[in-house]
Structures are given as structure tokens and as C-alpha cells.
PDB file of C-alpha atoms in Angstrom:
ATOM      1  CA  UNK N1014      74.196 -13.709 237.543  1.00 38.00           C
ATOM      2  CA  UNK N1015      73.338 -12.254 234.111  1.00 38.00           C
ATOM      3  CA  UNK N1016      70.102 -12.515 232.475  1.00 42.00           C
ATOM      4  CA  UNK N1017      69.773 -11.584 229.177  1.00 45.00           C
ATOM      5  CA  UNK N1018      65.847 -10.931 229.108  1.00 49.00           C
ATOM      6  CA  UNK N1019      64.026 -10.516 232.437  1.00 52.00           C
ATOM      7  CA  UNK N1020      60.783 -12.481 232.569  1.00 55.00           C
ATOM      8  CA  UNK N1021      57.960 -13.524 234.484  1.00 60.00           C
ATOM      9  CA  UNK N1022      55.673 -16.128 234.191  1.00 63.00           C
ATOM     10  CA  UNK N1023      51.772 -16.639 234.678  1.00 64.00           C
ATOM     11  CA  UNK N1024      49.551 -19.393 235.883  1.00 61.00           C
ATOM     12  CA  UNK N1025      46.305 -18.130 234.524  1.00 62.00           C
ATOM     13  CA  UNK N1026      42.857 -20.059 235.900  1.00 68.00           C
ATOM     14  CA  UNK N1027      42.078 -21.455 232.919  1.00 70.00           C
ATOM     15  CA  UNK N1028      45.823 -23.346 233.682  1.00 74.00           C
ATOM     16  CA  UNK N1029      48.061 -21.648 231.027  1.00 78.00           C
ATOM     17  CA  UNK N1030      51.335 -20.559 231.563  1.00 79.00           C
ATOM     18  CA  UNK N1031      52.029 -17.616 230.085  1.00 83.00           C
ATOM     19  CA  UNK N1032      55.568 -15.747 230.020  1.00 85.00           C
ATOM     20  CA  UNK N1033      56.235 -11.975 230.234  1.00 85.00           C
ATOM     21  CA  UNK N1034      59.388  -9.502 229.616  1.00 84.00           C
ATOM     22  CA  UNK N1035      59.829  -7.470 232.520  1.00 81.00           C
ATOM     23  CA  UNK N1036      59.667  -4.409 232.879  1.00 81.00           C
ATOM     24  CA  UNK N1037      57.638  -3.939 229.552  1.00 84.00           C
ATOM     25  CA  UNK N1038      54.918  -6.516 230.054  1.00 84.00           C
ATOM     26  CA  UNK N1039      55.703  -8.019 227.009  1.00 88.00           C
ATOM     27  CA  UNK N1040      53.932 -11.349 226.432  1.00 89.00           C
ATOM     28  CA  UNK N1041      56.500 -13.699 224.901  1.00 89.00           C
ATOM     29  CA  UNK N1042      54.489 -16.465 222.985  1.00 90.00           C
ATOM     30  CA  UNK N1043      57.421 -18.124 220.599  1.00 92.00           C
ATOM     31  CA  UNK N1044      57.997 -21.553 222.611  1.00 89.00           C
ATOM     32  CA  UNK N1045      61.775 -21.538 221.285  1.00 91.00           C
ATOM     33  CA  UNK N1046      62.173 -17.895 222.920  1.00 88.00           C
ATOM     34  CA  UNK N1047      60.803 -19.717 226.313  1.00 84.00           C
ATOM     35  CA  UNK N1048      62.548 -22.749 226.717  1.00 84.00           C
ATOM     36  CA  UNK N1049      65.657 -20.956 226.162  1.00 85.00           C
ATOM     37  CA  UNK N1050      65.032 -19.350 229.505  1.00 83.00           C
ATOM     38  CA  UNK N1051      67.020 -20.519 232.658  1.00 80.00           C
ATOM     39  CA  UNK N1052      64.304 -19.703 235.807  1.00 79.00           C
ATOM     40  CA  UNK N1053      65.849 -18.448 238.494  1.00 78.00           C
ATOM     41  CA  UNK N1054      63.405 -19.845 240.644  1.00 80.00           C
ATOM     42  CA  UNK N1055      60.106 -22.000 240.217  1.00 83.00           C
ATOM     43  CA  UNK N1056      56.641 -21.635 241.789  1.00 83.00           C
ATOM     44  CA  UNK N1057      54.728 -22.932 238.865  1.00 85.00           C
ATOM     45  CA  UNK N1058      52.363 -25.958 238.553  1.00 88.00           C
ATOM     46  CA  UNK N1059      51.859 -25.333 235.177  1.00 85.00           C
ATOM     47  CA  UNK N1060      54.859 -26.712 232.525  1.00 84.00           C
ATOM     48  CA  UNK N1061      56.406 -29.025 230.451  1.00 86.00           C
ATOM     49  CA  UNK N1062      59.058 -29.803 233.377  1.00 89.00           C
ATOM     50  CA  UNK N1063      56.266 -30.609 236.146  1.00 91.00           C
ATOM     51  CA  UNK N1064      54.101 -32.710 234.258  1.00 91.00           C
ATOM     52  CA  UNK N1065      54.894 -35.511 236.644  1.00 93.00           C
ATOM     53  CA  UNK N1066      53.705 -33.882 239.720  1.00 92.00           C
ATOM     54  CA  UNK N1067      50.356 -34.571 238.599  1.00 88.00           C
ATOM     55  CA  UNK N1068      48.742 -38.442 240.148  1.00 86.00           C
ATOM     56  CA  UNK N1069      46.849 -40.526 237.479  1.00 87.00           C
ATOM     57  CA  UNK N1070      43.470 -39.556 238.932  1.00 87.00           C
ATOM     58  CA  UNK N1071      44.301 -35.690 240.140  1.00 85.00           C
ATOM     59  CA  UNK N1072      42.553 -32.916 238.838  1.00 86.00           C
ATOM     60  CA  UNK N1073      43.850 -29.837 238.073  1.00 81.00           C
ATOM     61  CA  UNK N1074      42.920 -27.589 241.218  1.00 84.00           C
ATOM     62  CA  UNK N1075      44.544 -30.660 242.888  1.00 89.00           C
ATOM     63  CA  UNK N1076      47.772 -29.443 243.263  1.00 89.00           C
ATOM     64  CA  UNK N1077      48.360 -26.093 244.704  1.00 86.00           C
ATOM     65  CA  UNK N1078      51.818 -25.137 245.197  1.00 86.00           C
ATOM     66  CA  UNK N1079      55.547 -25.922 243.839  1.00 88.00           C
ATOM     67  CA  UNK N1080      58.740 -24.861 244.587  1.00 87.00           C
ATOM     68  CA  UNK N1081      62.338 -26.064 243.127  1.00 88.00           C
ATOM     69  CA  UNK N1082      65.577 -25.584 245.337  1.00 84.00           C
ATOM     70  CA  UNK N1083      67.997 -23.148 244.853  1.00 80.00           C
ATOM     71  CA  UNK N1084      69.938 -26.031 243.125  1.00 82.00           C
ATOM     72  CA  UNK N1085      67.763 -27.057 240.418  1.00 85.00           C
ATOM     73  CA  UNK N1086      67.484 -30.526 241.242  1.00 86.00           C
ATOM     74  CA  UNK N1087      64.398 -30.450 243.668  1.00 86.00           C
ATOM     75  CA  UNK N1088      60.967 -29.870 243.690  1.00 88.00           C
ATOM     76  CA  UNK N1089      58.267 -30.017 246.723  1.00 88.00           C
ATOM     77  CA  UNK N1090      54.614 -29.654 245.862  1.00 88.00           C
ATOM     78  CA  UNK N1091      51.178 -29.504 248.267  1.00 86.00           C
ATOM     79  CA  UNK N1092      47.876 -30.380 247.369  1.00 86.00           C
ATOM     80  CA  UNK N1093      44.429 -30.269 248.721  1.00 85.00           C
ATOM     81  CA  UNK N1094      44.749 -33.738 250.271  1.00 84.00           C
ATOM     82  CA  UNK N1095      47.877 -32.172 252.821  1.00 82.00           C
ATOM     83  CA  UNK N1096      50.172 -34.062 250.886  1.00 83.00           C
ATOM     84  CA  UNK N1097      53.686 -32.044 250.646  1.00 85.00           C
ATOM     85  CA  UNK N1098      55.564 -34.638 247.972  1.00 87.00           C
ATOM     86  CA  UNK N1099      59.167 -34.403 246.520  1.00 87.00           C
ATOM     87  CA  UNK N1100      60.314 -34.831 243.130  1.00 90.00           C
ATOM     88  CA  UNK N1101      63.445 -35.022 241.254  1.00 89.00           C
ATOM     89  CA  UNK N1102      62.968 -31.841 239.124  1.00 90.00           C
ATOM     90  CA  UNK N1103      62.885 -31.560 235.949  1.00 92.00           C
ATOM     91  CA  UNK N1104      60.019 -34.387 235.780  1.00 91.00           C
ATOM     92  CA  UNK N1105      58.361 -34.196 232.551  1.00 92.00           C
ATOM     93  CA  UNK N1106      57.300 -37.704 232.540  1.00 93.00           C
ATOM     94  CA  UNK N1107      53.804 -38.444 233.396  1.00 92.00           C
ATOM     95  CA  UNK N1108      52.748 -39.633 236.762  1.00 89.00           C
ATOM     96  CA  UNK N1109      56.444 -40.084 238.557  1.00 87.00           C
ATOM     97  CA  UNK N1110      56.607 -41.576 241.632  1.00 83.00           C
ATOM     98  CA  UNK N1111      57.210 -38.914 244.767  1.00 82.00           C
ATOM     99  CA  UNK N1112      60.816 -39.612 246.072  1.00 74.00           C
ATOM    100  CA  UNK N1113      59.241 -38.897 249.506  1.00 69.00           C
ATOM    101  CA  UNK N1114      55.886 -37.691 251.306  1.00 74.00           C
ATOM    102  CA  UNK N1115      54.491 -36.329 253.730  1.00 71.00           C
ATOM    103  CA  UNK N1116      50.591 -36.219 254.735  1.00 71.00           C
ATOM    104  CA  UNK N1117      49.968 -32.792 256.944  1.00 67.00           C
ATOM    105  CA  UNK N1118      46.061 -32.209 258.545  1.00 64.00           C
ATOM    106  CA  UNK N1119      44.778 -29.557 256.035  1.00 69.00           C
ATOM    107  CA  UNK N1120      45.713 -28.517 252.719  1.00 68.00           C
ATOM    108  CA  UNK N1121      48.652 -27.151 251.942  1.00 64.00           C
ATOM    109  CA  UNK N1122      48.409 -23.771 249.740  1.00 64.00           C
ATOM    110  CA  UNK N1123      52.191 -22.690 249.566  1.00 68.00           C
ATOM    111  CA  UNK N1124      54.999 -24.173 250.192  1.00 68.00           C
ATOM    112  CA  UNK N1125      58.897 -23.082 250.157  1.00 66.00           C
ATOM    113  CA  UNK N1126      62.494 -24.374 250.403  1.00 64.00           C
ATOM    114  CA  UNK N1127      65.520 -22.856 251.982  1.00 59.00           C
ATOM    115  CA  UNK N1128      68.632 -22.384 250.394  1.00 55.00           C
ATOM    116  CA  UNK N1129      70.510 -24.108 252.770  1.00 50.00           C
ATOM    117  CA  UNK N1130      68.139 -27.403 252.701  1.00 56.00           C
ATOM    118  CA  UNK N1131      70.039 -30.443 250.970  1.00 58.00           C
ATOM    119  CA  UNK N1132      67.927 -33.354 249.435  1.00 58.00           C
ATOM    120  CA  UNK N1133      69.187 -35.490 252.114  1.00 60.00           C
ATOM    121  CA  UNK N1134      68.002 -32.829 255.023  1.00 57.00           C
ATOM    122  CA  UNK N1135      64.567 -32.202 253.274  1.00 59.00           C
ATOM    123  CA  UNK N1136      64.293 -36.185 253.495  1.00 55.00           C
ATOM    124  CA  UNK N1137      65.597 -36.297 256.916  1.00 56.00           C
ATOM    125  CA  UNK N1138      62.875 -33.809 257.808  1.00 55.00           C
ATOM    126  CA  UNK N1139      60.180 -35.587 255.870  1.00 53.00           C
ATOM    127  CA  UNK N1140      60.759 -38.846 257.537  1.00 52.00           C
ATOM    128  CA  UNK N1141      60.540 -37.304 261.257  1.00 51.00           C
ATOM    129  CA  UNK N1142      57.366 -35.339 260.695  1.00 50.00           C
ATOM    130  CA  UNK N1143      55.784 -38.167 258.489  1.00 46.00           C
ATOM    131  CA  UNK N1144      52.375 -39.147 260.353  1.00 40.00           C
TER     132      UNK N1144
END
């Protein structure tokens, strides 16, 4: 891989995202600059390609956790209600229907995905663990 400008980015309380050069600290604020970045991984809740993650009546606190696989096409979320969803990622369209869910007993404050984890195994897990 080659990366032109390291970065990092921020999900502040108030729910900004907010985008750093490493290792200067840096804050980058022109929006061009940022959406010329490829991520090489995703954790954020916050951003223009995760708007859909959001339900019609969630709040913001709602959601806790993201994570896109290693191939760009994914995205798992949990939320206070023990829900661990998955998305098609990007999904910058407002409330997008989950391609798959699963309800767990307490919330769920992090969540992860393998490398090796297709869409069709991540689905094959959801369905056996479903409640």
C-alpha cells in the first residue's frame, strides 16, 4: 500500500468527525482534501458514507460501534438495543434497510470483522445465532 498523507479521524461528543495528518496532528478541514482519502479501515459512526445506519426514530448515542470489512463492501454496526445489523457500505442514503440482523441480550459497544469473513459467512453466522 501507499498512502500519500497519513490521517486519522475523530468522532468528537458533540458528533463531528474531524480528520487529522499523522504524525503532525494536523487538523485537515478542506472537505475536497478529505473525501479524497481512501480509509484503510472504518470504525466511525459519524460520515457522509454511514448516514444510513441511522433508523428513522434513532438518536444519536443510539448507535455505538461500526466496522467495514477488509473489502470495502461491508459494514456491521451495534447499538444500545443489542442489535448487531449489516449494511452494504458505502450507504449514504437515509434510513437503508439492514441486509441482515441480529438481536444479542445487552448492548453492543464494539464490534469487529475478520479478514477472512465473506458477506455470505457473516450472513451464515447471523442466521445461526439469530434469537
Amino acid at each position: 500500500c501507499k498512502f500519500s498523507v497519513i490521517t486519522s479521524k475523530v468522532s468528537t461528543g458533540s458528533y463531528k468527525r474531524q480528520v487529522y495528518e499523522v504524525p503532525s496532528g494536523k487538523q485537515l478541514v478542506d472537505q475536497a482534501v478529505i473525501d479524497r482519502i481512501t480509509w484503510a479501515t472504518w470504525t466511525s459512526v459519524l460520515g457522509d458514507e454511514v448516514i444510513g445506519i441511522w433508523s428513522r426514530h434513532a438518536e444519536k448515542a443510539d448507535v455505538n460501534c461500526a466496522c467495514v470489512s477488509h473489502s470495502g463492501i461491508n459494514l456491521v454496526t451495534g447499538d444500545d438495543f443489542g442489535m448487531v445489523k449489516l449494511f452494504d457500505f458505502p450507504c449514504p442514503e437515509k434510513f437503508v434497510r439492514t441486509c441482515f440482523c441480529m438481536v444479542t441480550t445487552t448492548s453492543t459497544v464494539n464490534i469487529s470483522i475478520l479478514s477472512c469473513f465473506s458477506r455470505r459467512y457473516m450472513m451464515e453466522i447471523f442466521s445461526s445465532l439469530n434469537l
